[in-house]
Every structure is written in C-alpha cells, then in structure tokens.
Short mmCIF file of C-alpha atoms in Angstrom, two decimals:
data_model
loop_
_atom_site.label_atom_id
_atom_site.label_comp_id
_atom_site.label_asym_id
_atom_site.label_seq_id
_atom_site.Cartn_x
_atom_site.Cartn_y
_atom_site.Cartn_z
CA UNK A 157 10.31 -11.79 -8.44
CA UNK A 158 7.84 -11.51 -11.50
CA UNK A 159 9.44 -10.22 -14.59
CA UNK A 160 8.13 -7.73 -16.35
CA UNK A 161 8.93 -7.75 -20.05
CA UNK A 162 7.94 -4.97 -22.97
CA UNK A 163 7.78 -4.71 -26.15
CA UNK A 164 9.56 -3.88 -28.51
CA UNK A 165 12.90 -1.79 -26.55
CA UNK A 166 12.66 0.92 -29.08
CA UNK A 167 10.82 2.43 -32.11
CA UNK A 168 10.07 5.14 -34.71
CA UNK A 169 7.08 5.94 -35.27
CA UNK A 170 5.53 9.52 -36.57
CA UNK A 171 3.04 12.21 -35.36
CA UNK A 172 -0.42 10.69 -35.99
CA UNK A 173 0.46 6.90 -35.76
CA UNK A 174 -1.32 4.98 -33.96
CA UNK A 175 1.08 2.91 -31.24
CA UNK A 176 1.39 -0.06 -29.35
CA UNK A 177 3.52 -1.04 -26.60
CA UNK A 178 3.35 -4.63 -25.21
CA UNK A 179 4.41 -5.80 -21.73
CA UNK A 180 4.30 -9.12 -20.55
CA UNK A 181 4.65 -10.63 -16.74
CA UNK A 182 5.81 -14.17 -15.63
CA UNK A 183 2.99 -14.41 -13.41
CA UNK A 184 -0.24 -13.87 -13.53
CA UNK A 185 -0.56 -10.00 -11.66
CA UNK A 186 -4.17 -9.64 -12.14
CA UNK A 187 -4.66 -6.00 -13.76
CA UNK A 188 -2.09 -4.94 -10.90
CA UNK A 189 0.00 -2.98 -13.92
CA UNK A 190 0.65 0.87 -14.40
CA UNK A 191 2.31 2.65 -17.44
CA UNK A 192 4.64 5.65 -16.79
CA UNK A 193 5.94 8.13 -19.47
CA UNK A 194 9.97 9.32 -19.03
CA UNK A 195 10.97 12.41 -21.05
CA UNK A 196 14.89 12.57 -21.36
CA UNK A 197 16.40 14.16 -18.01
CA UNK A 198 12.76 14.49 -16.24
CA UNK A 199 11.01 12.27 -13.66
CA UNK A 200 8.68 9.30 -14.95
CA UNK A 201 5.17 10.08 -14.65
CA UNK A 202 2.27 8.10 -14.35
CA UNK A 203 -0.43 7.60 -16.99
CA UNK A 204 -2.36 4.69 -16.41
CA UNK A 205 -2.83 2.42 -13.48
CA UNK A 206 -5.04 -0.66 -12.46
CA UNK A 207 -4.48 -1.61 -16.22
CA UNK A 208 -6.68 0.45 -18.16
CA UNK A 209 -7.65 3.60 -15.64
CA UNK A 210 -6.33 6.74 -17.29
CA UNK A 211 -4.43 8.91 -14.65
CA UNK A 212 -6.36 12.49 -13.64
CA UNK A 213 -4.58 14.82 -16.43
CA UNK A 214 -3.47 12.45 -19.29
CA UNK A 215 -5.14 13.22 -22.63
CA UNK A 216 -7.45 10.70 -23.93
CA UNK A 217 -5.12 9.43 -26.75
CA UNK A 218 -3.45 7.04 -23.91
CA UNK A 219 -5.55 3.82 -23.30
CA UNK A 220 -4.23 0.68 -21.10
CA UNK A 221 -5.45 -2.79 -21.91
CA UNK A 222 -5.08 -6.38 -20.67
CA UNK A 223 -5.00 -9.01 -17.48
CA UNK A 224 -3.23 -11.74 -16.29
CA UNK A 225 -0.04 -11.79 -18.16
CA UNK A 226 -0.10 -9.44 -21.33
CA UNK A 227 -1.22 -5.55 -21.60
CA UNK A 228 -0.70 -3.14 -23.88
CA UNK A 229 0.04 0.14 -24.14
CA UNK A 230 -1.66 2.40 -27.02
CA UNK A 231 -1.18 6.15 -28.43
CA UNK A 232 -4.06 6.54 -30.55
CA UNK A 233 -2.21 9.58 -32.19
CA UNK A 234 1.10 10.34 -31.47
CA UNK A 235 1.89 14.09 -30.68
CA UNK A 236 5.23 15.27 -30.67
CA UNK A 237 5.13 15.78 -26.96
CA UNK A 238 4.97 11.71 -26.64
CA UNK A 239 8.32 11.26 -28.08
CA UNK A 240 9.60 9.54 -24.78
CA UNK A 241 10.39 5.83 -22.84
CA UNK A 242 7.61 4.13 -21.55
CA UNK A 243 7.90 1.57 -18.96
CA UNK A 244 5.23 -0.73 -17.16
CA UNK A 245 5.26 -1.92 -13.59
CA UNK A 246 3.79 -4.58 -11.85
CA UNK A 247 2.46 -3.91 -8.24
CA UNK A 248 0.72 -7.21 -7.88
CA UNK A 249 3.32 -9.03 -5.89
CA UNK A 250 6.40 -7.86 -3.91
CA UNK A 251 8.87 -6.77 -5.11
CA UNK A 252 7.62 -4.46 -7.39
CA UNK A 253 9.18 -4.76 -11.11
CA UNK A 254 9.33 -2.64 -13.48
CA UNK A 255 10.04 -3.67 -17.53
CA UNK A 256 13.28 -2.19 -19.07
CA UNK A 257 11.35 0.32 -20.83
CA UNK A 258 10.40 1.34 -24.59
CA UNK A 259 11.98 4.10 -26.23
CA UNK A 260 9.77 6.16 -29.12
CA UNK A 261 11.83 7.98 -31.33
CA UNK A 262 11.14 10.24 -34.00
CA UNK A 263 11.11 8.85 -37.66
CA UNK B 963 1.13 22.35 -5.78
CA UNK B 964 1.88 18.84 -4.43
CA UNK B 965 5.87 18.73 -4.53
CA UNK B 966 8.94 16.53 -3.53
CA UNK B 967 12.42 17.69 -3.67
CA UNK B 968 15.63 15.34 -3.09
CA UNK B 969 19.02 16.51 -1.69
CA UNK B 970 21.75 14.96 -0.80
CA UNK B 971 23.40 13.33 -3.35
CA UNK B 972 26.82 13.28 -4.44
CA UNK B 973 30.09 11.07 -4.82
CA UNK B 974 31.19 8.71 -2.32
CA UNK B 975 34.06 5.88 -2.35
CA UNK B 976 33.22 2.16 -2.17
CA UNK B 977 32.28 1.18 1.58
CA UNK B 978 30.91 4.65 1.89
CA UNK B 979 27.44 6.12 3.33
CA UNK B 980 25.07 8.85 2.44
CA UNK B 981 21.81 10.13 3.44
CA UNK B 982 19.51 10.92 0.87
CA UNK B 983 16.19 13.59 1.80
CA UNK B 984 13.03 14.17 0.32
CA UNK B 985 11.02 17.41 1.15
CA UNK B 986 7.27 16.80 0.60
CA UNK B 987 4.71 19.96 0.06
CA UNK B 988 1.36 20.57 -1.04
CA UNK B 989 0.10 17.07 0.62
CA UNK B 990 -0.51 15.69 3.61
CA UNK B 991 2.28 13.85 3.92
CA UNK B 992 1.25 11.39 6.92
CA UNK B 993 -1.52 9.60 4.76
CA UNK B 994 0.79 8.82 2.27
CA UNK B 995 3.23 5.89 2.14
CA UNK B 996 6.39 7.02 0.28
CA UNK B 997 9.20 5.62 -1.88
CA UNK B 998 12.38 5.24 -3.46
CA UNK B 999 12.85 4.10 -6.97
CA UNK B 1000 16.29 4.70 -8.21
CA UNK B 1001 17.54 4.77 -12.07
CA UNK B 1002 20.99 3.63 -12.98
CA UNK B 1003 22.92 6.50 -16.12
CA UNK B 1004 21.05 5.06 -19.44
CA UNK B 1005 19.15 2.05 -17.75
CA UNK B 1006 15.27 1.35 -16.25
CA UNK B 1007 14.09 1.82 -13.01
CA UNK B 1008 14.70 -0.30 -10.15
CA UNK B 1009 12.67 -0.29 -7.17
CA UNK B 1010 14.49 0.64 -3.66
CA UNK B 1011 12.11 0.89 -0.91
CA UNK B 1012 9.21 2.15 0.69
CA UNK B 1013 7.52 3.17 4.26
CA UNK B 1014 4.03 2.63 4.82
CA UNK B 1015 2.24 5.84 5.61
CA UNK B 1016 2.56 5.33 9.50
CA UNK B 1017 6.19 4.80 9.36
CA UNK B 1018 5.77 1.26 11.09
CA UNK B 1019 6.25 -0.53 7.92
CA UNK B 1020 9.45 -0.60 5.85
CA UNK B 1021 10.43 -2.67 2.62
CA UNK B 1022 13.16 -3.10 0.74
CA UNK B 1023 14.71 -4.71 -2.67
CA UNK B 1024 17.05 -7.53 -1.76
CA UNK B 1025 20.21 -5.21 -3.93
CA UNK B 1026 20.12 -2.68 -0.52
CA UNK B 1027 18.85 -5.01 2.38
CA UNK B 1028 20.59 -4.58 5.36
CA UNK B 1029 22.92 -1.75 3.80
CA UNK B 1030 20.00 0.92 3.57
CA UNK B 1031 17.04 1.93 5.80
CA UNK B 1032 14.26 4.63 5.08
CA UNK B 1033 12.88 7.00 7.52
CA UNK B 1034 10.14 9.53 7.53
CA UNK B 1035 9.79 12.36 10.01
CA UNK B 1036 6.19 13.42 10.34
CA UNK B 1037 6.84 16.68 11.97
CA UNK B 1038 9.40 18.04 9.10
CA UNK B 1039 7.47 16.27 5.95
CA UNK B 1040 10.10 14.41 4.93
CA UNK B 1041 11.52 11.14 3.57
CA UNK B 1042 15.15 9.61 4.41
CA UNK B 1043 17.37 6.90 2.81
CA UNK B 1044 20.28 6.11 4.90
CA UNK B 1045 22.80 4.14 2.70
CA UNK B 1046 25.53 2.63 3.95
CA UNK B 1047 28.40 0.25 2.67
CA UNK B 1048 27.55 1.78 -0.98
CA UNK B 1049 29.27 -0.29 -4.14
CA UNK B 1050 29.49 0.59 -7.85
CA UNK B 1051 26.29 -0.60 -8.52
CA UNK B 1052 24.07 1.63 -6.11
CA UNK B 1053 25.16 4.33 -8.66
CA UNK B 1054 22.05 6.42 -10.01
CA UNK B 1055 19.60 8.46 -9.49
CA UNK B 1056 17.19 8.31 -7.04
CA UNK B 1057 13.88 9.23 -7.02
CA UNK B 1058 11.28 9.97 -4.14
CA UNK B 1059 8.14 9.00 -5.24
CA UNK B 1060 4.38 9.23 -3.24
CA UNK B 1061 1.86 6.36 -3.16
CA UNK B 1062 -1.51 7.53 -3.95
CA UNK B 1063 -3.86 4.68 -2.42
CA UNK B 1064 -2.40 1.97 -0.35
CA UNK B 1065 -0.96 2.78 3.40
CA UNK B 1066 1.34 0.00 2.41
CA UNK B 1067 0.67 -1.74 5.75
CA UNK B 1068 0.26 -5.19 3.75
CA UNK B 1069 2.76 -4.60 1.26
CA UNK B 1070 3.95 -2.37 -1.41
CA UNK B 1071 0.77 -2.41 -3.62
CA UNK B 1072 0.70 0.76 -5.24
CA UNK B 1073 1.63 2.81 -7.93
CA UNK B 1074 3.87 6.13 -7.65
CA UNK B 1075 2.06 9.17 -8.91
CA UNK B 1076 3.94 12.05 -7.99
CA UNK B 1077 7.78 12.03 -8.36
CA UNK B 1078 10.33 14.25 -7.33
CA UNK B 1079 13.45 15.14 -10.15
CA UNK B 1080 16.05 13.05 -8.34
CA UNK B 1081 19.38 13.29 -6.25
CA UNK B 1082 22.18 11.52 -8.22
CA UNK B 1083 24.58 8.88 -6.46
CA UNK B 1084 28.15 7.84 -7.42
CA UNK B 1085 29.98 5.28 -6.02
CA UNK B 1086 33.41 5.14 -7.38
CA UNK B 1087 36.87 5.56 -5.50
#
C-alpha cells in the first residue's frame, strides 16, 4: 500500500499566517491526492481534490499544490474557523491511504 | 440537502457482529458509489470499504476482509456494513461517506465529498 506521510503532525500558528502543510507518498500517485479539513467531534470534509482543484464551497484562502510524490497544503490566511486536523489521501492506487493527519492549534 | 445518517452502533464483545446503516437523502443514491472510512478514539482515518454505484462491485481493506461485507439497497437508499468476528481493534467510528465521480467499477478511485457524522463501535468484553 502507498504511504502517505504529512507534515509536520502538529502546529501553532495565528490568525493571518500564512500555512503550509506537506504530504508525501511512497509512490508516485500522479495528482491522485485530496485534502480534507476535521473540526474536533465533526465529520472530515473535503477541500481540495485532483491536487490543486478547490472543492465547490471552500473559500479561496485554501490552495493544493504538487505531483508525483510531494504536495502541499496552504492557508493563505488563517481564520479562526481553520483551527482544525488536516489530512491528505491518496486515491491513485488501491487501497486508498490516508496520512496521519496535521493538527493546527492556536498560538 | 444531500444527507447521510449512520445507526447502529454500539458495544459488542470480542467474536461479536453488528450491522452498521447509512440513510442517504437529497441524492440520487444509485449513481453514486458509497463508502466506509472508519476513525479509531484520537487517531487518523482508515479506509474500510466501498460498493461501486451498481452494487456489483465491493472492496475492502485487508484489516476487515472476510469478517465484513457492505451492501446497498437501492429501493430504501441505503448503505450496510455487516461486521462480523469484531476484535479490539475494529473499535471507532465509522463514517459513511459518498463518491462524487467514479462508479468505482475499476477500483476505488475517488475522493469522499459528503460524509455522514458517524456511528461509534466498541469492541471490548
């Protein structure tokens, strides 16, 4: 199975920074890759998919990046409403693997 | 409003079964190949298994082969997750969660855009 790896696990950042998440597959997936937000006892939901294609409802401030083996995840101004996990998934190859999530925490 | 709703969950001893439902509104729920991504207390998700849109295909992770199977009943809109022979480590909460674009008929080769809020499983005796 590929592996999907992010980083880092967790952060603090504050409202107005600019953000970067990182995840990284084994494998080559292509731009096969999709970003979900978690809020703390809610459902994920999806922001980006295909890589860089912003979901229908997800404010601008999200962008997706990257191919092959490294992507990133950036928050071009953090609200307080992002305060949340992120995790990326890989739907490239089966099974379907998602990375063990980032965490971004207040400062 | 497109919707899913789980049920079912609860606590169950080692060697144990339960059926897990998903209730699907606001969609048409026959062109869309459906999912179960589960979420162990304080960890990621993890990937269960999914049903192509026609119901001919099924998948699963290698964790539940042969101990769970997924249904989908067309008539009633909704989504099924037998588990049987349940251990420790099927404990969390699972999620029902639509495919937007593939039928899955190749493969599962999509992303999950709408979600439901989750039934929670525990295993423990």
């Amino acid at each position: 199975a590929i592996r999907m790896t992010q980083s880092p696990s967790s952060f603090s950042a504050s409202t107005g920074d600019r953000v970067t998440i990182t995840c990284r597959a084994t494998q080559g997936i292509s731009s096969y890759l999709a970003w979900y937000q978690q809020k703390p006892g809610k459902a994920p939901e999806l922001l980006i998919y295909a890589a860089s294609t912003l979901q229908s409802g997800v404010p601008s401030r999200f962008s997706g990046s990257g191919s092959g083996t490294e992507f990133t995840l950036t928050i071009s101004c953090l609200q307080s409403d992002d305060f949340a996990a992120y995790y990326c998934q890989q739907y490239y190859d089966f099974p379907p693997t998602f990375g063990g999530g980032t965490k971004v925490e207040i400062k | 409003e497109v919707q899913l709703e789980e049920s079912g969950g609860g606590l169950v001893t080692p060697g144990g079964s339960l059926r897990l439902s998903c209730a699907a509104s606001g969609f048409t729920f026959s062109s869309y190949a459906m999912n179960w991504v589960r979420q162990a207390p304080g960890k990621g998700l993890e990937w269960v298994s999914s049903i192509s849109s026609s119901g001919y295909y099924t998948y699963y992770a290698d964790s539940v082969k042969g101990r769970f199977t997924i249904s989908r009943d067309t008539d009633r809109n909704s989504l099924h997750l037998q588990m049987d022979s349940l251990r420790a480590e099927d404990t969390a909460l699972y999620y029902c969660a639509r495919a937007p674009r593939s039928s899955m008929a190749r493969g599962v080769d999509d992303v999950f855009d709408i979600w439901g809020r989750g039934t929670m499983v525990i295993v423990s005796s």
